[in-house]
Amino acid sequence: MRTILEFSFECIITEPCSAGIAAPTPDLEIIEDLELDAAWNVVVHNDPVNLMSYVTKVFIKVFEHSLAQAERHMMEVHTLGRSILWSGERERAELYVQQLHSFLLLATLERSV
Amino acid sequence: MSRKLTLHAKDPSTLVLSGLDDFLCSLLREVPESGFAHPDADARLFPSPTAGRDPEADQEWREFVRPDLEEQFAWNRNRVADDLLSLRFEAHRGAALDIPMENLPAWIHALNQARLCLSAQFKLGDEEGEEEGSDAHPAPEGVAVFQMQFYGLLQEWFLAASDTL
């Protein structure tokens, strides 16, 4: 699972050095904004109509899975009702969901907890 | 006279579906129309990406993603409609249909689309496909069950014959 860290730094020099005086060590005030952007899951839900062989081929096509990986996820969908196919940043997760919808799979985007 | 439905390679770039009787031909001709979004199937063909948890994202999806999906689905149905023009009658062998290998993914998707629409329209699930010989469904639901099974069989054959989607 991937986590995105966003940092921003602001440096304020409070005592600027002047000529002839040994340069003091500047005091640095560091304001740190740290935000953890939660990962997003691409979830595929069970569908009573889509063929198992079709779903397996879609996973291979979209996620470049091996046959074994694709079949494991397909069986998870079939037996448990859902499977998390991918986790990561939202933009890419949306692209995966769009691709899965283009293959008529029931896929949703969920914030990872 | 019973005929055997077969799928075989005519050459490296063309498959032939043969042994079709009039009824199967009529079902094939319905593939492009069956996959056209029936009102009951709309929610299934164009599901919400957040399942309603994020209405704003769902609305953006309808505005920006759905038109692309509609275009892709229509493209698949149009390829199938074009191929159906090659449907021809062969003496003693029923009707036959040429399907270019490059159009197999479009066929697989269009058949899937049609099955999903039929399922939504007639409220059929996967258990319907296992009721072989069942007379539980009156017409037209009974025809729809057979239609879904026939489309499913073709989809399996085309998936086996195709390297990719």
Coordinates of N, CA and C in Angstrom, one line a residue, chain B residues 1-161:
Chain B
M1 N -34.0 -31.3 -39.4 CA -32.6 -31.8 -39.4 C -31.8 -31.0 -38.4
S2 N -31.0 -31.7 -37.5 CA -30.2 -31.0 -36.5 C -28.8 -30.7 -37.1
R3 N -28.4 -29.5 -36.8 CA -27.0 -29.2 -37.3 C -26.1 -28.9 -36.1
K4 N -24.8 -29.1 -36.3 CA -23.9 -28.9 -35.2 C -23.4 -27.5 -35.3
L5 N -23.5 -26.7 -34.3 CA -23.0 -25.4 -34.2 C -21.5 -25.5 -34.0
T6 N -20.7 -24.9 -34.9 CA -19.2 -25.0 -34.8 C -18.6 -23.6 -35.0
L7 N -17.4 -23.5 -34.4 CA -16.6 -22.3 -34.6 C -15.2 -22.8 -35.1
H8 N -14.8 -22.4 -36.3 CA -13.5 -22.9 -36.8 C -12.8 -21.7 -37.6
A9 N -11.5 -21.9 -37.8 CA -10.7 -20.9 -38.4 C -10.8 -21.1 -39.9
K10 N -11.2 -20.1 -40.6 CA -11.3 -20.1 -42.1 C -9.9 -19.8 -42.6
D11 N -9.2 -18.9 -42.0 CA -7.8 -18.6 -42.3 C -7.3 -17.9 -41.0
P12 N -6.0 -17.5 -41.0 CA -5.4 -17.0 -39.7 C -6.1 -15.7 -39.2
S13 N -6.8 -15.1 -40.1 CA -7.5 -13.8 -39.6 C -9.0 -13.8 -39.6
T14 N -9.6 -15.0 -39.8 CA -11.0 -15.1 -39.9 C -11.6 -16.4 -39.2
L15 N -12.6 -16.2 -38.4 CA -13.3 -17.4 -37.8 C -14.6 -17.5 -38.5
V16 N -15.1 -18.7 -38.5 CA -16.4 -18.9 -39.1 C -17.3 -19.6 -38.1
L17 N -18.5 -19.0 -37.8 CA -19.5 -19.6 -37.0 C -20.5 -20.3 -37.9
S18 N -20.6 -21.6 -37.8 CA -21.5 -22.2 -38.8 C -22.5 -23.2 -38.1
G19 N -23.5 -23.6 -38.9 CA -24.5 -24.5 -38.3 C -25.6 -23.8 -37.6
L20 N -25.8 -22.5 -38.0 CA -26.8 -21.7 -37.4 C -28.2 -22.0 -38.0
D21 N -29.2 -22.2 -37.2 CA -30.5 -22.3 -37.8 C -31.2 -20.9 -37.7
D22 N -32.4 -20.8 -38.2 CA -33.1 -19.5 -38.3 C -33.2 -18.8 -37.0
F23 N -33.5 -19.6 -36.0 CA -33.7 -19.1 -34.6 C -32.4 -18.5 -34.1
L24 N -31.3 -19.2 -34.2 CA -30.0 -18.7 -33.7 C -29.6 -17.5 -34.5
C25 N -29.9 -17.5 -35.8 CA -29.6 -16.3 -36.6 C -30.4 -15.1 -36.1
S26 N -31.6 -15.3 -35.7 CA -32.4 -14.2 -35.2 C -31.8 -13.7 -33.9
L27 N -31.4 -14.6 -33.1 CA -30.8 -14.2 -31.8 C -29.5 -13.4 -32.0
L28 N -28.7 -13.9 -33.0 CA -27.5 -13.2 -33.3 C -27.7 -11.7 -33.8
R29 N -28.8 -11.6 -34.7 CA -29.1 -10.3 -35.2 C -29.5 -9.3 -34.1
E30 N -30.0 -9.9 -33.0 CA -30.4 -9.1 -31.8 C -29.3 -8.6 -30.9
V31 N -28.1 -9.1 -31.2 CA -27.0 -8.8 -30.3 C -26.8 -7.2 -30.2
P32 N -26.7 -6.5 -31.3 CA -26.4 -5.1 -31.2 C -27.6 -4.4 -30.5
E33 N -28.8 -4.8 -30.8 CA -29.9 -4.1 -30.1 C -30.1 -4.5 -28.7
S34 N -29.8 -5.8 -28.4 CA -30.0 -6.2 -27.0 C -29.0 -5.5 -26.1
G35 N -27.9 -5.1 -26.6 CA -26.9 -4.4 -25.8 C -27.1 -2.9 -25.7
F36 N -28.2 -2.5 -26.3 CA -28.5 -1.0 -26.2 C -29.2 -0.8 -24.9
A37 N -28.6 0.2 -24.2 CA -29.1 0.4 -22.8 C -30.6 0.5 -22.6
H38 N -31.2 -0.6 -22.1 CA -32.6 -0.6 -21.8 C -32.7 0.2 -20.5
P39 N -33.8 0.9 -20.2 CA -33.8 1.7 -19.0 C -33.5 1.0 -17.7
D40 N -33.9 -0.3 -17.7 CA -33.7 -1.1 -16.5 C -32.2 -1.5 -16.4
A41 N -31.5 -1.4 -17.5 CA -30.1 -1.8 -17.5 C -29.1 -0.6 -17.3
D42 N -29.6 0.6 -17.4 CA -28.8 1.8 -17.3 C -27.9 1.8 -16.1
A43 N -28.4 1.5 -15.0 CA -27.6 1.6 -13.7 C -26.5 0.5 -13.7
R44 N -26.8 -0.6 -14.4 CA -25.8 -1.7 -14.5 C -24.7 -1.4 -15.5
L45 N -25.1 -0.8 -16.6 CA -24.1 -0.5 -17.6 C -23.2 0.7 -17.2
F46 N -23.8 1.6 -16.5 CA -23.1 2.8 -16.1 C -23.1 3.0 -14.6
P47 N -22.4 2.1 -13.8 CA -22.5 2.2 -12.4 C -21.8 3.4 -11.8
S48 N -22.2 3.8 -10.6 CA -21.6 4.9 -9.9 C -20.2 4.5 -9.4
P49 N -19.2 5.3 -9.6 CA -17.8 4.9 -9.2 C -17.6 4.8 -7.7
T50 N -18.5 5.6 -6.9 CA -18.3 5.6 -5.5 C -19.5 4.9 -4.8
A51 N -20.4 4.3 -5.6 CA -21.6 3.7 -5.0 C -22.4 4.7 -4.2
G52 N -22.4 6.0 -4.6 CA -23.2 7.0 -3.9 C -22.5 7.6 -2.7
R53 N -21.3 7.2 -2.4 CA -20.7 7.8 -1.2 C -20.2 9.2 -1.4
D54 N -19.9 9.5 -2.7 CA -19.4 10.8 -3.0 C -20.2 11.4 -4.2
P55 N -21.3 12.0 -3.9 CA -22.2 12.5 -5.0 C -21.5 13.4 -6.0
E56 N -20.6 14.2 -5.5 CA -19.9 15.1 -6.4 C -19.1 14.4 -7.4
A57 N -18.4 13.4 -6.9 CA -17.5 12.6 -7.8 C -18.4 11.8 -8.8
D58 N -19.5 11.3 -8.3 CA -20.5 10.5 -9.2 C -21.0 11.4 -10.3
Q59 N -21.3 12.7 -9.9 CA -21.9 13.6 -10.9 C -20.8 13.9 -12.0
E60 N -19.6 14.1 -11.6 CA -18.5 14.4 -12.5 C -18.3 13.2 -13.4
W61 N -18.4 12.0 -12.9 CA -18.3 10.8 -13.6 C -19.3 10.7 -14.7
R62 N -20.6 11.1 -14.4 CA -21.7 11.1 -15.4 C -21.4 12.1 -16.5
E63 N -20.8 13.2 -16.1 CA -20.6 14.3 -17.1 C -19.4 14.0 -18.0
F64 N -18.3 13.4 -17.4 CA -17.1 13.3 -18.2 C -16.7 11.9 -18.6
V65 N -17.1 10.9 -17.9 CA -16.6 9.5 -18.2 C -17.7 8.8 -18.9
R66 N -19.0 9.0 -18.5 CA -20.1 8.2 -19.2 C -20.1 8.4 -20.7
P67 N -19.9 9.6 -21.2 CA -20.0 9.8 -22.7 C -18.9 8.9 -23.4
D68 N -17.7 8.8 -22.8 CA -16.7 7.9 -23.4 C -17.1 6.5 -23.4
L69 N -17.7 6.1 -22.3 CA -18.1 4.7 -22.1 C -19.2 4.4 -23.2
E70 N -20.2 5.3 -23.3 CA -21.3 5.1 -24.3 C -20.7 5.0 -25.7
E71 N -19.7 5.8 -26.0 CA -19.0 5.7 -27.3 C -18.4 4.3 -27.5
Q72 N -17.6 3.9 -26.5 CA -17.0 2.5 -26.6 C -18.0 1.4 -26.8
F73 N -19.1 1.5 -26.0 CA -20.1 0.4 -26.1 C -20.8 0.4 -27.5
A74 N -21.0 1.6 -28.0 CA -21.6 1.7 -29.3 C -20.7 1.2 -30.4
W75 N -19.4 1.5 -30.2 CA -18.4 1.1 -31.2 C -18.4 -0.5 -31.3
N76 N -18.4 -1.1 -30.1 CA -18.5 -2.6 -30.1 C -19.7 -3.1 -30.8
R77 N -20.9 -2.5 -30.5 CA -22.1 -3.0 -31.1 C -22.1 -2.8 -32.6
N78 N -21.5 -1.7 -33.1 CA -21.4 -1.4 -34.5 C -20.5 -2.4 -35.3
R79 N -19.4 -2.8 -34.6 CA -18.5 -3.8 -35.2 C -19.3 -5.1 -35.5
V80 N -20.1 -5.5 -34.4 CA -20.9 -6.7 -34.5 C -22.0 -6.6 -35.6
A81 N -22.6 -5.4 -35.7 CA -23.6 -5.2 -36.7 C -23.0 -5.3 -38.1
D82 N -21.8 -4.8 -38.3 CA -21.2 -4.8 -39.6 C -20.9 -6.3 -39.9
D83 N -20.3 -7.1 -38.9 CA -20.0 -8.5 -39.2 C -21.3 -9.3 -39.6
L84 N -22.4 -8.9 -38.9 CA -23.6 -9.7 -39.2 C -24.1 -9.6 -40.6
L85 N -23.6 -8.6 -41.3 CA -23.9 -8.5 -42.8 C -23.4 -9.6 -43.6
S86 N -22.4 -10.3 -43.0 CA -21.8 -11.5 -43.8 C -22.6 -12.8 -43.5
L87 N -23.6 -12.7 -42.7 CA -24.4 -13.9 -42.4 C -25.0 -14.5 -43.7
R88 N -24.7 -15.7 -44.0 CA -25.2 -16.3 -45.3 C -25.7 -17.7 -45.1
F89 N -26.5 -18.2 -46.0 CA -27.1 -19.5 -45.9 C -26.2 -20.4 -46.7
E90 N -25.8 -21.6 -46.1 CA -25.1 -22.6 -46.9 C -25.9 -23.9 -46.9
A91 N -26.1 -24.4 -48.1 CA -26.9 -25.6 -48.3 C -26.5 -26.7 -47.4
H92 N -27.4 -27.3 -46.7 CA -27.2 -28.5 -45.9 C -26.3 -28.2 -44.6
R93 N -25.9 -26.9 -44.5 CA -25.0 -26.6 -43.3 C -25.6 -25.5 -42.5
G94 N -26.8 -25.1 -42.8 CA -27.4 -23.9 -42.1 C -26.7 -22.6 -42.5
A95 N -26.8 -21.7 -41.7 CA -26.2 -20.4 -42.0 C -24.8 -20.3 -41.4
A96 N -24.0 -19.4 -41.9 CA -22.6 -19.3 -41.4 C -22.3 -17.8 -41.4
L97 N -21.4 -17.5 -40.5 CA -21.0 -16.1 -40.3 C -19.5 -15.9 -40.2
D98 N -18.9 -15.0 -40.9 CA -17.5 -14.8 -40.9 C -17.2 -13.7 -39.8
I99 N -16.3 -14.0 -38.9 CA -15.9 -13.0 -37.9 C -14.4 -12.8 -38.0
P100 N -14.0 -11.6 -38.4 CA -12.6 -11.3 -38.4 C -12.0 -11.4 -37.0
M101 N -10.8 -12.0 -36.9 CA -10.2 -12.1 -35.5 C -10.0 -10.8 -34.8
E102 N -9.8 -9.7 -35.6 CA -9.6 -8.4 -35.0 C -10.9 -7.9 -34.4
N103 N -12.0 -8.4 -34.8 CA -13.3 -8.0 -34.2 C -13.7 -8.8 -33.0
L104 N -12.9 -9.9 -32.7 CA -13.4 -10.8 -31.5 C -13.6 -10.0 -30.2
P105 N -12.6 -9.1 -29.8 CA -12.9 -8.3 -28.6 C -14.2 -7.6 -28.6
A106 N -14.5 -7.0 -29.8 CA -15.8 -6.2 -29.9 C -17.0 -7.2 -29.7
W107 N -16.9 -8.4 -30.3 CA -17.9 -9.4 -30.1 C -18.1 -9.8 -28.6
I108 N -16.9 -10.1 -28.0 CA -17.0 -10.5 -26.6 C -17.6 -9.4 -25.7
H109 N -17.3 -8.1 -26.0 CA -17.9 -7.0 -25.2 C -19.4 -6.9 -25.5
A110 N -19.7 -6.9 -26.8 CA -21.1 -6.7 -27.2 C -22.0 -7.8 -26.6
L111 N -21.5 -9.1 -26.6 CA -22.2 -10.2 -26.1 C -22.4 -10.0 -24.6
N112 N -21.4 -9.5 -23.9 CA -21.4 -9.3 -22.5 C -22.5 -8.2 -22.2
Q113 N -22.4 -7.2 -23.0 CA -23.3 -6.0 -22.8 C -24.8 -6.5 -23.0
A114 N -25.0 -7.4 -24.0 CA -26.3 -7.9 -24.3 C -26.8 -8.7 -23.1
R115 N -25.9 -9.6 -22.6 CA -26.3 -10.5 -21.5 C -26.7 -9.7 -20.2
L116 N -25.9 -8.6 -20.0 CA -26.2 -7.8 -18.8 C -27.5 -7.0 -19.0
C117 N -27.8 -6.6 -20.2 CA -29.0 -5.9 -20.4 C -30.2 -6.8 -20.3
L118 N -30.1 -8.0 -20.9 CA -31.2 -9.0 -20.8 C -31.4 -9.4 -19.3
S119 N -30.3 -9.6 -18.6 CA -30.4 -9.9 -17.1 C -31.2 -8.8 -16.4
A120 N -30.8 -7.5 -16.7 CA -31.5 -6.4 -16.0 C -33.0 -6.3 -16.4
Q121 N -33.2 -6.5 -17.7 CA -34.5 -6.3 -18.2 C -35.5 -7.3 -17.7
F122 N -35.0 -8.6 -17.7 CA -35.9 -9.7 -17.3 C -35.6 -10.2 -15.9
K123 N -34.8 -9.4 -15.1 CA -34.5 -9.8 -13.7 C -34.0 -11.2 -13.6
L124 N -33.0 -11.5 -14.4 CA -32.4 -12.9 -14.4 C -31.0 -12.8 -13.8
G125 N -30.7 -13.9 -13.1 CA -29.3 -14.0 -12.4 C -28.6 -15.2 -13.0
D126 N -27.5 -15.5 -12.4 CA -26.6 -16.6 -12.9 C -27.3 -17.9 -12.7
E127 N -28.2 -18.0 -11.7 CA -28.8 -19.3 -11.5 C -29.7 -19.7 -12.6
E128 N -30.1 -18.7 -13.4 CA -31.0 -19.0 -14.6 C -30.2 -19.8 -15.6
G129 N -28.9 -19.5 -15.7 CA -28.1 -20.3 -16.7 C -28.0 -21.7 -16.3
E130 N -28.2 -22.1 -15.1 CA -28.0 -23.5 -14.7 C -29.3 -24.3 -14.8
E131 N -30.4 -23.6 -15.1 CA -31.7 -24.3 -15.2 C -31.9 -24.9 -16.5
E132 N -31.0 -25.7 -17.0 CA -31.2 -26.3 -18.3 C -32.4 -27.1 -18.4
G133 N -33.2 -26.9 -19.4 CA -34.4 -27.6 -19.6 C -35.5 -27.2 -18.7
S134 N -35.3 -26.2 -17.9 CA -36.4 -25.8 -16.9 C -37.5 -25.1 -17.7
D135 N -38.7 -25.3 -17.2 CA -39.8 -24.6 -17.8 C -40.3 -23.6 -16.8
A136 N -39.5 -23.2 -15.9 CA -39.9 -22.3 -14.8 C -40.3 -20.9 -15.4
H137 N -39.7 -20.5 -16.5 CA -39.9 -19.2 -17.0 C -40.9 -19.2 -18.2
P138 N -42.0 -18.5 -18.1 CA -42.9 -18.3 -19.2 C -42.2 -17.4 -20.3
A139 N -42.6 -17.5 -21.5 CA -42.2 -16.6 -22.5 C -42.7 -15.2 -22.2
P140 N -41.9 -14.1 -22.4 CA -40.7 -14.1 -23.1 C -39.4 -14.3 -22.2
E141 N -39.6 -14.5 -20.9 CA -38.5 -14.7 -20.0 C -37.7 -15.9 -20.4
G142 N -38.5 -17.0 -20.8 CA -37.8 -18.2 -21.1 C -36.9 -18.1 -22.3
V143 N -37.4 -17.3 -23.3 CA -36.5 -17.0 -24.5 C -35.3 -16.2 -24.1
A144 N -35.5 -15.3 -23.1 CA -34.4 -14.5 -22.7 C -33.3 -15.3 -22.0
V145 N -33.8 -16.3 -21.2 CA -32.8 -17.2 -20.5 C -32.0 -18.0 -21.6
F146 N -32.7 -18.5 -22.6 CA -31.9 -19.2 -23.6 C -31.0 -18.3 -24.4
Q147 N -31.5 -17.1 -24.6 CA -30.7 -16.1 -25.3 C -29.4 -15.8 -24.5
M148 N -29.5 -15.6 -23.2 CA -28.4 -15.4 -22.4 C -27.4 -16.6 -22.4
Q149 N -28.0 -17.8 -22.4 CA -27.1 -19.0 -22.4 C -26.4 -19.1 -23.8
F150 N -27.1 -18.8 -24.8 CA -26.4 -18.8 -26.2 C -25.3 -17.8 -26.3
Y151 N -25.6 -16.6 -25.8 CA -24.6 -15.5 -25.9 C -23.4 -15.9 -25.0
G152 N -23.7 -16.5 -23.8 CA -22.6 -16.9 -22.9 C -21.7 -18.0 -23.5
L153 N -22.4 -18.9 -24.3 CA -21.6 -20.0 -25.0 C -20.7 -19.3 -26.0
L154 N -21.2 -18.4 -26.8 CA -20.4 -17.8 -27.8 C -19.3 -16.9 -27.2
Q155 N -19.6 -16.3 -26.1 CA -18.6 -15.5 -25.4 C -17.4 -16.4 -24.9
E156 N -17.8 -17.6 -24.4 CA -16.7 -18.5 -23.9 C -15.9 -19.0 -25.1
W157 N -16.5 -19.3 -26.2 CA -15.8 -19.7 -27.4 C -14.8 -18.6 -27.9
F158 N -15.4 -17.4 -28.0 CA -14.5 -16.3 -28.5 C -13.4 -15.9 -27.5
L159 N -13.7 -16.1 -26.2 CA -12.6 -15.8 -25.2 C -11.5 -16.8 -25.4
A160 N -11.9 -18.1 -25.7 CA -10.9 -19.2 -25.8 C -10.1 -18.9 -27.1
A161 N -10.7 -18.3 -28.1 CA -10.1 -18.1 -29.4 C -9.3 -16.9 -29.5

